[in-house]
Short mmCIF file of N, CA, C and O in Angstrom, two decimals:
data_model
loop_
_atom_site.label_atom_id
_atom_site.label_comp_id
_atom_site.label_asym_id
_atom_site.label_seq_id
_atom_site.Cartn_x
_atom_site.Cartn_y
_atom_site.Cartn_z
N LEU A 1 4.70 9.78 14.19
CA LEU A 1 3.70 10.92 14.53
C LEU A 1 3.53 11.11 16.17
O LEU A 1 3.35 12.30 16.71
N LYS A 2 3.61 10.08 17.11
CA LYS A 2 3.50 10.36 18.27
C LYS A 2 4.64 11.30 18.82
O LYS A 2 4.51 12.34 19.63
N THR A 3 5.71 10.98 18.29
CA THR A 3 7.13 11.80 18.83
C THR A 3 7.39 13.03 18.00
O THR A 3 8.24 13.54 18.16
N ASP A 4 6.74 12.99 16.69
CA ASP A 4 7.08 13.87 15.75
C ASP A 4 6.31 15.00 16.08
O ASP A 4 5.40 15.04 16.68
N TYR A 5 6.66 16.50 15.83
CA TYR A 5 6.37 17.85 15.81
C TYR A 5 5.55 18.09 14.80
O TYR A 5 5.31 19.43 14.67
N LYS A 6 5.05 17.67 13.73
CA LYS A 6 4.44 17.78 12.68
C LYS A 6 2.68 17.92 13.18
O LYS A 6 2.56 16.90 13.65
N ASN A 7 2.02 18.73 12.91
CA ASN A 7 0.56 18.88 12.99
C ASN A 7 0.27 18.13 11.72
O ASN A 7 0.46 17.58 10.86
N PRO A 8 -1.03 17.46 12.07
CA PRO A 8 -2.05 16.55 11.33
C PRO A 8 -2.21 17.26 9.96
O PRO A 8 -2.43 16.35 9.06
N ILE A 9 -2.53 18.44 9.63
CA ILE A 9 -2.69 18.99 8.71
C ILE A 9 -1.62 18.84 7.53
O ILE A 9 -1.62 18.26 6.46
N ASP A 10 -0.26 19.21 8.29
CA ASP A 10 0.83 19.00 7.33
C ASP A 10 1.28 17.37 7.20
O ASP A 10 1.74 17.09 5.91
N LEU A 11 1.09 16.60 8.01
CA LEU A 11 1.20 15.36 8.00
C LEU A 11 0.39 14.53 6.73
O LEU A 11 0.80 13.85 5.69
N CYS A 12 -1.00 15.00 6.73
CA CYS A 12 -1.72 14.65 5.65
C CYS A 12 -1.53 15.14 4.25
O CYS A 12 -1.60 14.49 3.32
N ASN A 13 -1.02 16.36 4.28
CA ASN A 13 -0.54 17.23 3.11
C ASN A 13 0.73 16.22 2.44
O ASN A 13 0.66 16.47 1.14
N SER A 14 1.62 15.75 3.16
CA SER A 14 2.63 15.19 2.86
C SER A 14 2.47 13.66 2.52
O SER A 14 3.06 13.04 1.52
N LEU A 15 1.29 12.81 2.86
CA LEU A 15 1.17 11.48 2.78
C LEU A 15 0.23 11.46 1.64
O LEU A 15 0.26 10.35 0.82
N ASN A 16 -1.04 12.09 1.64
CA ASN A 16 -2.13 11.98 0.51
C ASN A 16 -1.37 12.07 -0.84
O ASN A 16 -1.98 11.26 -1.61
N PRO A 17 -0.46 12.77 -1.28
CA PRO A 17 -0.14 12.85 -2.74
C PRO A 17 0.42 11.52 -2.96
O PRO A 17 0.82 11.09 -4.11
N LEU A 18 0.77 10.39 -1.90
CA LEU A 18 1.52 9.24 -2.47
C LEU A 18 0.76 8.36 -2.27
O LEU A 18 1.12 7.03 -2.84
N VAL A 19 -0.46 8.29 -2.01
CA VAL A 19 -1.50 7.30 -2.02
C VAL A 19 -1.75 6.71 -3.41
O VAL A 19 -1.72 5.67 -3.61
N LEU A 20 -2.32 7.52 -4.03
CA LEU A 20 -3.07 7.07 -5.41
C LEU A 20 -1.48 6.62 -6.39
O LEU A 20 -1.83 5.80 -7.03
N PRO A 21 -0.49 7.05 -6.13
CA PRO A 21 0.81 6.49 -6.98
C PRO A 21 1.16 5.13 -6.59
O PRO A 21 1.43 4.13 -7.38
N GLU A 22 0.83 4.95 -5.23
CA GLU A 22 1.46 3.49 -4.44
C GLU A 22 0.07 2.46 -5.06
O GLU A 22 0.42 1.73 -5.62
N TYR A 23 -1.00 3.00 -5.05
CA TYR A 23 -2.13 2.19 -5.61
C TYR A 23 -2.18 1.70 -7.09
O TYR A 23 -2.38 0.53 -7.47
N VAL A 24 -1.72 2.78 -7.91
CA VAL A 24 -1.45 2.38 -9.47
C VAL A 24 -0.26 1.76 -9.60
O VAL A 24 -0.45 0.77 -10.44
N LEU A 25 0.90 1.74 -8.87
CA LEU A 25 1.92 0.86 -8.94
C LEU A 25 1.52 -0.41 -8.83
O LEU A 25 1.95 -1.44 -9.22
N GLN A 26 1.18 -0.50 -7.71
CA GLN A 26 0.68 -1.78 -6.86
C GLN A 26 -0.41 -2.67 -7.75
O GLN A 26 -0.12 -4.23 -8.25
N GLY A 27 -1.40 -1.86 -8.41
CA GLY A 27 -2.50 -2.47 -9.23
C GLY A 27 -1.54 -3.00 -10.76
O GLY A 27 -2.06 -3.97 -11.38
N PHE A 28 -0.67 -2.07 -11.25
CA PHE A 28 0.17 -2.54 -12.30
C PHE A 28 0.77 -3.86 -12.19
O PHE A 28 1.10 -4.45 -12.90
N LEU A 29 1.52 -3.87 -11.16
CA LEU A 29 2.35 -5.11 -10.76
C LEU A 29 1.33 -6.05 -10.72
O LEU A 29 1.73 -7.48 -11.09
N ALA A 30 0.19 -5.96 -10.03
CA ALA A 30 -0.87 -7.23 -10.04
C ALA A 30 -1.25 -7.55 -11.35
O ALA A 30 -1.25 -8.71 -11.69
N LEU A 31 -1.58 -6.83 -12.09
CA LEU A 31 -1.77 -7.02 -13.52
C LEU A 31 -0.75 -7.75 -14.44
O LEU A 31 -0.92 -8.34 -15.38
N SER A 32 0.43 -7.24 -14.18
CA SER A 32 1.83 -7.68 -14.98
C SER A 32 1.78 -9.19 -14.28
O SER A 32 1.93 -10.32 -15.14
N TYR A 33 1.18 -9.55 -13.07
CA TYR A 33 1.58 -10.89 -12.74
C TYR A 33 0.57 -11.58 -13.35
O TYR A 33 0.77 -13.06 -13.72
N LEU A 34 -0.74 -11.08 -13.51
CA LEU A 34 -1.75 -11.63 -14.08
C LEU A 34 -1.58 -12.00 -15.47
O LEU A 34 -1.84 -13.16 -16.07
N TYR A 35 -1.10 -11.01 -16.39
CA TYR A 35 -0.56 -11.20 -17.74
C TYR A 35 0.57 -12.23 -17.84
O TYR A 35 0.30 -12.98 -18.76
N TYR A 36 1.54 -12.19 -17.03
CA TYR A 36 2.68 -13.16 -17.34
C TYR A 36 2.22 -14.47 -16.44
O TYR A 36 3.26 -15.31 -16.56
N THR A 37 1.15 -14.86 -16.03
CA THR A 37 0.63 -15.79 -15.28
C THR A 37 1.64 -16.36 -14.03
O THR A 37 2.02 -17.48 -14.00
N GLN A 38 2.26 -15.61 -13.39
CA GLN A 38 2.77 -15.60 -12.13
C GLN A 38 1.89 -15.97 -11.00
O GLN A 38 1.53 -15.00 -10.27
N TYR A 39 1.41 -17.30 -10.81
CA TYR A 39 0.31 -17.50 -9.85
C TYR A 39 0.72 -16.95 -8.44
O TYR A 39 -0.20 -16.60 -7.68
N LEU A 40 2.03 -17.26 -7.81
CA LEU A 40 2.60 -16.99 -6.67
C LEU A 40 2.20 -15.41 -6.41
O LEU A 40 1.84 -15.00 -5.61
N GLY A 41 2.75 -14.94 -7.45
CA GLY A 41 2.56 -13.14 -7.55
C GLY A 41 1.15 -12.81 -7.30
O GLY A 41 0.97 -11.76 -6.59
N ILE A 42 0.30 -13.49 -8.10
CA ILE A 42 -1.13 -13.10 -8.11
C ILE A 42 -1.49 -13.37 -6.79
O ILE A 42 -2.39 -12.48 -6.27
N VAL A 43 -1.38 -14.52 -6.14
CA VAL A 43 -1.89 -14.95 -4.80
C VAL A 43 -1.04 -14.08 -3.64
O VAL A 43 -2.18 -13.36 -3.09
N ILE A 44 -0.15 -13.62 -3.83
CA ILE A 44 0.63 -12.31 -2.81
C ILE A 44 -0.18 -11.04 -3.21
O ILE A 44 -0.40 -10.48 -2.35
N MET A 45 -0.52 -10.56 -4.24
CA MET A 45 -0.81 -9.38 -4.62
C MET A 45 -2.34 -9.06 -4.71
O MET A 45 -2.82 -8.00 -4.49
N LEU A 46 -3.22 -10.21 -5.01
CA LEU A 46 -4.51 -9.91 -5.20
C LEU A 46 -5.30 -9.42 -3.70
O LEU A 46 -6.05 -8.70 -3.78
N PRO A 47 -4.51 -9.89 -2.79
CA PRO A 47 -5.57 -9.39 -1.46
C PRO A 47 -5.21 -7.99 -1.00
O PRO A 47 -6.02 -7.27 -0.60
N LEU A 48 -4.21 -7.50 -1.57
CA LEU A 48 -3.39 -6.39 -1.05
C LEU A 48 -4.06 -5.30 -2.07
O LEU A 48 -4.74 -4.11 -1.58
N THR A 49 -4.46 -5.62 -3.25
CA THR A 49 -5.11 -4.93 -4.38
C THR A 49 -6.47 -4.74 -4.11
O THR A 49 -7.03 -3.73 -4.12
N ALA A 50 -7.27 -5.87 -3.53
CA ALA A 50 -8.54 -5.68 -3.05
C ALA A 50 -8.91 -4.93 -1.88
O ALA A 50 -9.60 -4.03 -2.10
N TYR A 51 -7.75 -4.89 -0.98
CA TYR A 51 -7.75 -4.28 0.34
C TYR A 51 -7.37 -2.61 -0.11
O TYR A 51 -8.23 -1.81 0.24
N HIS A 52 -6.75 -2.40 -0.94
CA HIS A 52 -6.63 -0.98 -1.81
C HIS A 52 -7.74 -0.31 -2.31
O HIS A 52 -7.99 0.75 -2.01
N ALA A 53 -8.24 -1.30 -3.29
CA ALA A 53 -9.67 -0.74 -3.58
C ALA A 53 -10.67 -0.48 -2.57
O ALA A 53 -11.43 0.40 -2.65
N TYR A 54 -10.81 -1.50 -1.33
CA TYR A 54 -11.81 -1.28 -0.59
C TYR A 54 -11.49 0.11 0.36
O TYR A 54 -12.10 0.70 0.34
N ARG A 55 -10.05 0.42 0.63
CA ARG A 55 -9.71 1.40 1.41
C ARG A 55 -9.99 2.54 0.73
O ARG A 55 -10.29 3.65 1.24
N TYR A 56 -9.87 2.82 -0.76
CA TYR A 56 -9.76 3.94 -1.58
C TYR A 56 -11.50 4.28 -1.52
O TYR A 56 -11.80 5.58 -1.74
N VAL A 57 -12.26 3.19 -1.60
CA VAL A 57 -13.58 3.59 -1.93
C VAL A 57 -14.35 3.79 -0.78
O VAL A 57 -14.89 4.72 -0.54
N ARG A 58 -13.58 3.48 0.63
CA ARG A 58 -14.41 4.09 1.76
C ARG A 58 -13.38 5.10 2.54
O ARG A 58 -13.68 5.09 3.69
N ARG A 59 -12.71 5.71 1.73
CA ARG A 59 -11.94 7.05 2.21
C ARG A 59 -12.97 7.99 2.67
O ARG A 59 -13.82 8.20 2.11
N PRO A 60 -12.58 8.77 3.50
CA PRO A 60 -13.32 9.88 3.83
C PRO A 60 -13.18 10.94 2.70
O PRO A 60 -12.48 11.15 1.94
N ARG A 61 -14.45 11.69 2.59
CA ARG A 61 -14.56 12.70 1.52
C ARG A 61 -13.91 14.00 1.97
O ARG A 61 -14.14 14.59 2.79
N MET A 62 -13.00 14.35 0.99
CA MET A 62 -12.14 15.66 1.36
C MET A 62 -12.01 16.13 -0.31
O MET A 62 -12.10 15.52 -1.13
N SER A 63 -11.35 17.18 -0.03
CA SER A 63 -11.24 17.95 -1.30
C SER A 63 -9.92 17.67 -1.94
O SER A 63 -10.00 17.95 -3.02
N VAL A 64 -9.22 16.86 -1.56
CA VAL A 64 -8.08 16.09 -2.17
C VAL A 64 -8.01 14.69 -2.20
O VAL A 64 -8.89 14.06 -1.43
N LEU A 65 -7.17 14.11 -3.07
CA LEU A 65 -7.37 12.76 -3.04
C LEU A 65 -6.39 12.28 -2.06
O LEU A 65 -5.28 12.84 -1.83
N GLY A 66 -6.93 11.21 -1.60
CA GLY A 66 -5.93 10.51 -0.42
C GLY A 66 -6.92 9.77 0.44
O GLY A 66 -8.33 9.90 0.39
N ILE A 67 -6.32 8.83 1.54
CA ILE A 67 -7.19 8.50 2.43
C ILE A 67 -6.80 8.79 3.80
O ILE A 67 -7.54 8.50 4.65
N TYR A 68 -5.90 9.61 4.13
CA TYR A 68 -5.65 10.28 5.53
C TYR A 68 -6.38 11.37 5.89
O TYR A 68 -6.35 12.69 4.99
N ASP A 69 -7.27 11.60 6.77
CA ASP A 69 -7.86 12.64 7.09
C ASP A 69 -7.45 13.28 8.50
O ASP A 69 -7.00 12.62 9.36
N PRO A 70 -6.85 14.58 7.91
CA PRO A 70 -6.23 15.22 9.33
C PRO A 70 -7.12 15.41 10.63
O PRO A 70 -6.49 15.30 11.54
N THR A 71 -8.45 15.17 10.63
CA THR A 71 -9.24 14.92 11.94
C THR A 71 -9.32 13.88 12.47
O THR A 71 -9.49 13.70 14.05
N ALA A 72 -8.82 12.77 11.96
CA ALA A 72 -8.82 11.40 12.46
C ALA A 72 -7.74 10.74 12.52
O ALA A 72 -7.30 9.82 13.09
N VAL A 73 -6.46 11.37 12.02
CA VAL A 73 -5.24 11.00 11.91
C VAL A 73 -4.70 10.99 13.43
O VAL A 73 -3.69 9.95 13.70
N MET A 74 -5.09 11.72 14.17
CA MET A 74 -4.17 11.52 15.92
C MET A 74 -4.87 10.67 16.35
O MET A 74 -4.62 10.50 17.81
N ASN A 75 -6.07 10.03 15.98
CA ASN A 75 -6.88 9.12 16.90
C ASN A 75 -5.83 8.11 17.37
O ASN A 75 -5.31 7.34 16.24
N GLY A 76 -5.79 7.58 18.56
CA GLY A 76 -4.84 6.51 18.87
C GLY A 76 -5.31 5.07 18.26
O GLY A 76 -4.32 4.62 17.59
N ASP A 77 -6.56 4.79 18.00
CA ASP A 77 -6.82 3.23 17.24
C ASP A 77 -6.59 3.61 15.76
O ASP A 77 -5.88 2.65 15.31
N GLU A 78 -6.64 4.59 15.35
CA GLU A 78 -6.45 5.13 13.81
C GLU A 78 -4.78 4.60 13.52
O GLU A 78 -4.38 4.36 12.43
N MET A 79 -3.91 5.36 14.71
CA MET A 79 -2.50 5.24 14.32
C MET A 79 -1.87 3.66 14.61
O MET A 79 -1.12 3.33 13.71
N ASP A 80 -2.33 3.27 15.44
CA ASP A 80 -2.45 1.68 15.72
C ASP A 80 -2.53 0.97 14.44
O ASP A 80 -2.06 -0.20 13.75
N ARG A 81 -3.84 1.16 13.79
CA ARG A 81 -4.18 0.42 12.64
C ARG A 81 -3.35 0.83 11.51
O ARG A 81 -2.94 -0.16 10.74
N ASN A 82 -2.95 1.99 11.28
CA ASN A 82 -2.24 2.72 10.06
C ASN A 82 -0.65 2.23 10.19
O ASN A 82 0.21 1.50 9.27
N LYS A 83 -0.25 1.79 11.30
CA LYS A 83 1.18 1.06 11.63
C LYS A 83 1.04 -0.35 11.22
O LYS A 83 1.99 -0.90 10.70
N LYS A 84 -0.20 -0.80 11.70
CA LYS A 84 0.19 -2.29 11.37
C LYS A 84 -0.29 -2.40 10.15
O LYS A 84 0.25 -3.59 9.45
N GLU A 85 -0.92 -1.72 9.43
CA GLU A 85 -1.14 -1.84 7.91
C GLU A 85 0.36 -1.22 7.23
O GLU A 85 0.26 -2.27 6.25
N GLY A 86 0.98 -0.67 7.47
CA GLY A 86 2.09 -0.46 7.23
C GLY A 86 3.22 -1.34 7.11
O GLY A 86 3.80 -2.07 6.26
N PHE A 87 3.07 -2.19 8.50
CA PHE A 87 4.07 -3.44 8.38
C PHE A 87 3.43 -4.62 7.64
O PHE A 87 4.41 -5.27 7.07
N VAL A 88 2.51 -4.64 7.33
CA VAL A 88 1.93 -5.82 6.82
C VAL A 88 2.10 -5.65 5.27
O VAL A 88 2.52 -6.52 4.23
N LYS A 89 1.87 -4.25 4.75
CA LYS A 89 2.21 -3.97 3.40
C LYS A 89 3.85 -4.12 3.20
O LYS A 89 4.30 -4.41 2.07
N LEU A 90 4.53 -3.89 4.07
CA LEU A 90 6.18 -3.83 4.00
C LEU A 90 6.62 -5.20 3.77
O LEU A 90 7.09 -5.58 2.90
N ALA A 91 5.91 -6.20 4.43
CA ALA A 91 6.00 -7.55 4.45
C ALA A 91 5.86 -8.27 3.21
O ALA A 91 6.50 -9.00 2.56
N LEU A 92 4.55 -7.59 2.68
CA LEU A 92 4.18 -8.31 1.44
C LEU A 92 4.82 -7.87 0.36
O LEU A 92 5.30 -8.64 -0.67
N TYR A 93 5.42 -6.71 0.24
CA TYR A 93 6.22 -6.14 -0.77
C TYR A 93 7.57 -6.80 -0.43
O TYR A 93 8.25 -6.89 -1.82
N LEU A 94 8.00 -7.05 0.33
CA LEU A 94 9.49 -7.77 0.59
C LEU A 94 9.22 -9.11 0.12
O LEU A 94 10.25 -9.58 -0.35
N ILE A 95 8.30 -9.76 0.66
CA ILE A 95 7.90 -11.11 -0.11
C ILE A 95 7.93 -10.86 -1.83
O ILE A 95 8.68 -11.85 -2.37
N ASN A 96 7.46 -9.96 -2.13
CA ASN A 96 7.18 -9.74 -3.75
C ASN A 96 8.31 -9.49 -4.08
O ASN A 96 8.72 -10.01 -5.10
N PHE A 97 9.22 -8.81 -3.65
CA PHE A 97 10.49 -8.42 -4.11
C PHE A 97 11.54 -9.69 -4.32
O PHE A 97 11.86 -9.93 -5.21
N PHE A 98 11.57 -10.49 -3.00
CA PHE A 98 12.28 -11.59 -3.30
C PHE A 98 12.04 -12.90 -4.10
O PHE A 98 12.50 -13.51 -4.71
N ALA A 99 10.81 -12.73 -4.23
CA ALA A 99 10.01 -13.72 -5.07
C ALA A 99 10.47 -13.23 -6.60
O ALA A 99 10.85 -14.36 -7.27
N GLY A 100 10.33 -12.01 -6.80
CA GLY A 100 10.77 -11.56 -8.27
C GLY A 100 12.30 -11.71 -8.55
O GLY A 100 12.62 -11.98 -9.61
N LEU A 101 12.90 -11.51 -7.37
CA LEU A 101 14.45 -11.77 -7.46
C LEU A 101 14.74 -13.23 -7.74
O LEU A 101 15.68 -13.53 -8.45
N LEU A 102 14.07 -14.26 -7.01
CA LEU A 102 14.06 -15.50 -7.38
C LEU A 102 13.77 -15.93 -8.71
O LEU A 102 14.25 -16.68 -9.63
N TRP A 103 12.50 -15.48 -9.24
CA TRP A 103 12.12 -15.92 -10.50
C TRP A 103 13.01 -15.34 -11.63
O TRP A 103 13.60 -16.04 -12.67
N MET A 104 13.57 -14.28 -11.36
CA MET A 104 14.55 -13.56 -12.32
C MET A 104 15.68 -14.37 -12.08
O MET A 104 16.60 -14.81 -13.28
N ILE A 105 16.60 -15.06 -11.09
CA ILE A 105 17.72 -15.90 -11.07
C ILE A 105 17.17 -17.30 -11.80
O ILE A 105 18.10 -17.69 -12.57
N LEU A 106 16.20 -17.72 -11.47
CA LEU A 106 15.80 -18.89 -12.26
C LEU A 106 15.56 -18.48 -13.81
O LEU A 106 16.25 -19.68 -14.58
N ALA A 107 15.21 -17.83 -14.20
CA ALA A 107 15.20 -17.51 -15.86
C ALA A 107 16.56 -16.99 -16.33
O ALA A 107 16.61 -17.84 -17.56
N VAL A 108 17.56 -16.56 -15.35
CA VAL A 108 18.75 -16.57 -16.23
C VAL A 108 19.44 -17.73 -16.08
O VAL A 108 20.13 -18.20 -17.12
N SER A 109 19.32 -18.65 -14.88
CA SER A 109 20.06 -19.57 -14.90
C SER A 109 19.71 -20.89 -16.22
O SER A 109 20.29 -21.91 -16.17
N SER A 110 18.49 -20.86 -16.16
CA SER A 110 17.77 -21.81 -17.09
C SER A 110 17.84 -21.54 -18.83
O SER A 110 18.14 -20.47 -19.38
#
């Protein structure tokens, strides 16, 4: 966003529709780990699920669903926090992917 020429309203209009599907899919994945008693997956996904719920409850009041507010998205502290949040989510999703791959390989080989 710092070097992009998108204005904050267009940026939020393109990001906000992606928030709710991400939260729903991540919650479904956490519930499936709970159903299949994959304890490592639950430990990985439970904090992220709780953070998503906290973040959605504390979202700014807007006319559209989403968590990104056009008036605050250009704030430097907000941009740094969102960048760190994105890297942490990426790391957790990669750990989740490779753990799932390992569980699949172990299930096939046994």
